[in-house]
mmCIF file of C-alpha atoms in Angstrom:
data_model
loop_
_atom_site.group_PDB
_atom_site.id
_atom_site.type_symbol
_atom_site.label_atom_id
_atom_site.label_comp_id
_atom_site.label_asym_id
_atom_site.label_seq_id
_atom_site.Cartn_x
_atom_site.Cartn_y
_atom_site.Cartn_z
ATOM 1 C CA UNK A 19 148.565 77.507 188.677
ATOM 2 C CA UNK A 20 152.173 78.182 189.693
ATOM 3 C CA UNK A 21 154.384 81.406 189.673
ATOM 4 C CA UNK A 22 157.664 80.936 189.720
ATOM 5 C CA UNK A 23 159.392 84.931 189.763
ATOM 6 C CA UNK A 24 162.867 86.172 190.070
ATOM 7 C CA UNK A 25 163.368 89.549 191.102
ATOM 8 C CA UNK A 26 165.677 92.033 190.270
ATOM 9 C CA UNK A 27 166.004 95.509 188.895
ATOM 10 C CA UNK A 28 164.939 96.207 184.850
ATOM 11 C CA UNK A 29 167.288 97.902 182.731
ATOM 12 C CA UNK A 30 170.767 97.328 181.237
ATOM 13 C CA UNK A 31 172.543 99.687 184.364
ATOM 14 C CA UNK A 32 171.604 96.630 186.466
ATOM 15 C CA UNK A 33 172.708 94.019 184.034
ATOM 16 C CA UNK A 34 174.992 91.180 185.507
ATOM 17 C CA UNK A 35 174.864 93.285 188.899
ATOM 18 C CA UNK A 36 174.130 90.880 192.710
ATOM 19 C CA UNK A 37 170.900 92.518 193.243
ATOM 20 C CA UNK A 38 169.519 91.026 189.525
ATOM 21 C CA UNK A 39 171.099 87.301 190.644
ATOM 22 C CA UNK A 40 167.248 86.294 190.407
ATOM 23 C CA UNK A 41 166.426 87.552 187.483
ATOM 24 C CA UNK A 42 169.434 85.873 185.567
ATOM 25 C CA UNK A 43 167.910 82.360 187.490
ATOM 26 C CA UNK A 44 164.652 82.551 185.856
ATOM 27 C CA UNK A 45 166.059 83.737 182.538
ATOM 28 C CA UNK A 46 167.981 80.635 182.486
ATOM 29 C CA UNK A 47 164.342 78.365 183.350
ATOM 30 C CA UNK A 48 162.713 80.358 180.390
ATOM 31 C CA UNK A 49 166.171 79.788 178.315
ATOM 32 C CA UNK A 50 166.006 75.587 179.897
ATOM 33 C CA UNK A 51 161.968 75.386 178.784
ATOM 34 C CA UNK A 52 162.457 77.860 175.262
ATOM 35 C CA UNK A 53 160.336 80.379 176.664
ATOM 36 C CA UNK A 54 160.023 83.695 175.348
ATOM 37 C CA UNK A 55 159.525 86.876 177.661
ATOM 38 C CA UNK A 56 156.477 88.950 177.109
ATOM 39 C CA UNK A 57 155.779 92.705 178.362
ATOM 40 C CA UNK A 58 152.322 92.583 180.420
ATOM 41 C CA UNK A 59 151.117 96.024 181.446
ATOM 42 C CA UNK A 60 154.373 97.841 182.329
ATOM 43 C CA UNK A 61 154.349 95.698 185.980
ATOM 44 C CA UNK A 62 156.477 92.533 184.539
ATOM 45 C CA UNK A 63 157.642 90.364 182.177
ATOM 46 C CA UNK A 64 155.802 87.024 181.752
ATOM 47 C CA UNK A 65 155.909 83.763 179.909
ATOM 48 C CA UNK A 66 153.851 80.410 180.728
ATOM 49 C CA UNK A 67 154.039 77.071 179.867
ATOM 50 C CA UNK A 68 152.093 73.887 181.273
ATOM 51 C CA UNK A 69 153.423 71.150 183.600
ATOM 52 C CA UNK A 70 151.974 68.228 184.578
ATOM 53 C CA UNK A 71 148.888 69.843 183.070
ATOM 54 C CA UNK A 72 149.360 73.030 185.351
ATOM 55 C CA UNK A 73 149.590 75.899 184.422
ATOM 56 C CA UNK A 74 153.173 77.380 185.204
ATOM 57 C CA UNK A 75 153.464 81.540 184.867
ATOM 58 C CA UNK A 76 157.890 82.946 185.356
ATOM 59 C CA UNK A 77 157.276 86.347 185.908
ATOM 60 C CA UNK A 78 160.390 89.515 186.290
ATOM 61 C CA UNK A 79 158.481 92.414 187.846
ATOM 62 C CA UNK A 80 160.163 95.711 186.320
ATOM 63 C CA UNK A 81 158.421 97.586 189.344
ATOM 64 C CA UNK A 82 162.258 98.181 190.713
ATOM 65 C CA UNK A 83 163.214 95.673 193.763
ATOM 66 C CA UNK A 84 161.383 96.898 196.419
ATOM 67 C CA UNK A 85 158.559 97.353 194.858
ATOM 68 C CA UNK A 86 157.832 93.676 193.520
ATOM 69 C CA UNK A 87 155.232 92.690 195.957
ATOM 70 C CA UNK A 88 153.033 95.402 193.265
ATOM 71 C CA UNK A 89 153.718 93.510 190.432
ATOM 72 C CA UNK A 90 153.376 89.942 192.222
ATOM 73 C CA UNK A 91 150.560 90.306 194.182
ATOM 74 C CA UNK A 92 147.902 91.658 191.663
ATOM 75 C CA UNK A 93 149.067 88.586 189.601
ATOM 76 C CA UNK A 94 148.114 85.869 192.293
ATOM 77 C CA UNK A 95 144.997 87.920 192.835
ATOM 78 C CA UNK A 96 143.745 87.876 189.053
ATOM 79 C CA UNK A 97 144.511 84.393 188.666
ATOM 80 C CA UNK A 98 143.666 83.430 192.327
ATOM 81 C CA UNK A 99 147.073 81.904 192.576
ATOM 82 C CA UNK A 100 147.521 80.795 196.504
ATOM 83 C CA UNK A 101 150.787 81.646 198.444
ATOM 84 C CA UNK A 102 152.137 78.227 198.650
ATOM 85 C CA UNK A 103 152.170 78.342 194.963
ATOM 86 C CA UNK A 104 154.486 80.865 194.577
ATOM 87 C CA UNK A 105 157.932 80.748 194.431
ATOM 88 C CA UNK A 106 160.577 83.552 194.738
ATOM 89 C CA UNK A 107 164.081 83.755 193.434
ATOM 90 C CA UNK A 108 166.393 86.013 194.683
ATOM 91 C CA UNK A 109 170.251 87.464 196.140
ATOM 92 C CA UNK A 110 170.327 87.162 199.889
ATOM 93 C CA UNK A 111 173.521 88.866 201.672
ATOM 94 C CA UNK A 112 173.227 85.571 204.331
ATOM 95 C CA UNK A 113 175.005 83.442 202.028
ATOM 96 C CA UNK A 114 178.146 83.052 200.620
ATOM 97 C CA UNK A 115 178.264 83.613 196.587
ATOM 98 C CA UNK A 116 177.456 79.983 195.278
ATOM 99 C CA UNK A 117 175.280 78.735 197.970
ATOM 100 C CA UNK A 118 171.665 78.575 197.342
ATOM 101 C CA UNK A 119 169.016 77.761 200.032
ATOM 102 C CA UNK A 120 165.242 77.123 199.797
ATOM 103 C CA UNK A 121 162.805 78.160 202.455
ATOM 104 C CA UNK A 122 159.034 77.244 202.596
ATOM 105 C CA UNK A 123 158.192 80.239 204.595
ATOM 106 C CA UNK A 124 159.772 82.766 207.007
ATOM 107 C CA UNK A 125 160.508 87.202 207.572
ATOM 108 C CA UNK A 126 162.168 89.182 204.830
ATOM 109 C CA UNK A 127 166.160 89.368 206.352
ATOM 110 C CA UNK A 128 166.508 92.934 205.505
ATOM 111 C CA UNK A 129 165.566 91.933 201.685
ATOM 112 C CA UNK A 130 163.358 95.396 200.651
ATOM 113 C CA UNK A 131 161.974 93.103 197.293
ATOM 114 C CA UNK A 132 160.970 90.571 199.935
ATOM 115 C CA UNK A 133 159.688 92.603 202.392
ATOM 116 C CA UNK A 134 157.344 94.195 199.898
ATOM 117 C CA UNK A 135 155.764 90.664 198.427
ATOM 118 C CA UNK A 136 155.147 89.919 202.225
ATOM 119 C CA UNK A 137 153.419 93.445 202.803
ATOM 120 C CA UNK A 138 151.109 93.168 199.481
ATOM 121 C CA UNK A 139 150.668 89.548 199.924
ATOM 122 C CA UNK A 140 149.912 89.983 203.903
ATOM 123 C CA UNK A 141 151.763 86.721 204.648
ATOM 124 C CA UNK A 142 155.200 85.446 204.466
ATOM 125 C CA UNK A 143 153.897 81.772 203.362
ATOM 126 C CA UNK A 144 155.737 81.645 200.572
ATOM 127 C CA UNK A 145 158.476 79.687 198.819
ATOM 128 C CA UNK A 146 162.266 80.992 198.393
ATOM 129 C CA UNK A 147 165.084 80.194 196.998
ATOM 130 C CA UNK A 148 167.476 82.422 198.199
ATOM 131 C CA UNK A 149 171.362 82.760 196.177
ATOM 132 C CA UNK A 150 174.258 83.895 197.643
ATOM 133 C CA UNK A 151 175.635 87.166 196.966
ATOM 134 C CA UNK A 152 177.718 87.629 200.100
ATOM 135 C CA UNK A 153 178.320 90.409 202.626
ATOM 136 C CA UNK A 154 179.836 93.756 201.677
ATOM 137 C CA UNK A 155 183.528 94.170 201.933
ATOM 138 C CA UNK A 156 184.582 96.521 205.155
ATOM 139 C CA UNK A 157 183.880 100.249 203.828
ATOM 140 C CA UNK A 158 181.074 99.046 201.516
ATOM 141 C CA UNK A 159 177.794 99.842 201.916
ATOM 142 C CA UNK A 160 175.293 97.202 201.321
ATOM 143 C CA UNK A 161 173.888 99.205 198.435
ATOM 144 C CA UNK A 162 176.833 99.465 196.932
ATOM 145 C CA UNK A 163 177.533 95.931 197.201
ATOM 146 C CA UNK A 164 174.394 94.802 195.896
ATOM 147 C CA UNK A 165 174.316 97.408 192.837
ATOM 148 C CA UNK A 166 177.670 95.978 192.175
ATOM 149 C CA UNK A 167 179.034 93.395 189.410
ATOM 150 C CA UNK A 168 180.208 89.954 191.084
ATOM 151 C CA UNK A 169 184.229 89.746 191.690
ATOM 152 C CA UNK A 170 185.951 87.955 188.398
ATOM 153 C CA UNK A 171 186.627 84.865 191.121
ATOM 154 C CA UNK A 172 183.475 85.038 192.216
ATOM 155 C CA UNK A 173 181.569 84.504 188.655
ATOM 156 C CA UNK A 174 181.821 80.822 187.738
ATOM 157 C CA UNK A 175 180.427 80.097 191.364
ATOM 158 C CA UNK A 176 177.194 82.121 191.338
ATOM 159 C CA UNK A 177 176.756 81.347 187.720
ATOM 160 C CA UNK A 178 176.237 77.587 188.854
ATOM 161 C CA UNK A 179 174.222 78.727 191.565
ATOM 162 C CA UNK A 180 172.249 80.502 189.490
ATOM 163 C CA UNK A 181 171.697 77.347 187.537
ATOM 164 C CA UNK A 182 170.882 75.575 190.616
ATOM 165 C CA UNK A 183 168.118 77.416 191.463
ATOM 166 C CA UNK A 184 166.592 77.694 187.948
ATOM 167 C CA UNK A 185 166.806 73.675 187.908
ATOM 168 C CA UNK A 186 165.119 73.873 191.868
ATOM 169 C CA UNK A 187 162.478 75.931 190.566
ATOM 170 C CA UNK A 188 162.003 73.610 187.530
ATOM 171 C CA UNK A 189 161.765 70.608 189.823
ATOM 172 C CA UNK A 190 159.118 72.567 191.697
ATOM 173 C CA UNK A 191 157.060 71.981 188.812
ATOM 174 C CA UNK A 192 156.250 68.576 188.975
ATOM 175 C CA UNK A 193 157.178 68.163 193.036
ATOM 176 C CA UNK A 194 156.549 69.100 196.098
ATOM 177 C CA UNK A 195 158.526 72.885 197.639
ATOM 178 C CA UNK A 196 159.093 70.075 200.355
ATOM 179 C CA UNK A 197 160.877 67.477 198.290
ATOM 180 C CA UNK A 198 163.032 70.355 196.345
ATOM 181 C CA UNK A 199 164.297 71.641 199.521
ATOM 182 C CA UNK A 200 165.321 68.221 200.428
ATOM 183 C CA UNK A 201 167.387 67.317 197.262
ATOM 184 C CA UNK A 202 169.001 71.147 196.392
ATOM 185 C CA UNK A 203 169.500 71.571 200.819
ATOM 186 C CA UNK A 204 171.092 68.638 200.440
ATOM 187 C CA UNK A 205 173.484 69.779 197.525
ATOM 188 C CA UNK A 206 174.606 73.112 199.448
#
């Protein structure tokens, strides 16, 4: 079994907002393989579908961003799901708003949704794919900045990166993390 899960914050004030980048990613995968969400036990939203006769689970964990390591981590436990078979989609202030990157492994940058999957997971041997949000203007604080809506000339560029990384996650299903970094590194 796979998880593929985008994080982000629940609730229509965070709609559309950099901090909910990954949850827009894998709502377009569920949208790309007519998926359905489903409410499971307050912790997340799930839907599942098989590929390559494996078992694939997109999860949004509606424990608030840094919290998501308690909604992902009793998941891979249940289903004894190991780290390398997890993938995590998500903003990342490193990156300019467009730009995707995909990581096997490595620390959490600052990320508080991150950091929390590596403390409940005890191990940061997992897969990312990290979208571009961009540093905060001069004056803005980074909460601000990641609370806030996407500039109007900044929206048809994260919307494709967005799209990106649903379509790197949804090559993930039938590939190696290793040959999907290759091909969407490469298109960077």
């Amino acid at each position: 079994m796979k998880i593929i899960a985008g994080l982000g914050n629940p609730g229509k004030t965070y709609d559309q907002t950099r901090h909910n980048i990954g949850f827009d990613a894998v709502d377009k995968l569920a949208a790309r393989l007519g998926l359905q969400w489903v409410k499971n036990k307050k912790l997340f939203l799930s839907c599942e579908t098989i590929a390559n006769g494996e078992k694939m689970l997109l999860i949004k964990p509606l424990t608030y961003m840094n919290l998501s390591g308690e909604a992902i981590a009793p998941m891979m436990n249940y289903y004894d799901v190991p780290p390398e078979n997890l993938v995590v989609l998500y903003d990342d202030l490193d990156l300019e708003p467009g730009t995707i990157r995909l990581r096997q492994k490595g620390g959490h940058g600052g990320h508080n949704g991150i950091r929390s999957i590596i403390d409940h997971l005890g191990t940061k041997e997992f897969n990312r794919v990290r979208i571009g949000v961009g540093r905060p203007a001069p004056g803005v604080s980074v909460v601000n900045h990641v609370l806030g809506r996407f500039a109007p000339d900044e929206k048809d560029r994260v919307q494709e990166a967005s799209e990106q990384a649903a379509k790197a996650a949804e090559a993930w299903m039938s590939n190696t993390f290793n040959e999907v970094m290759n091909t969407f590194n490469q298109k960077a």
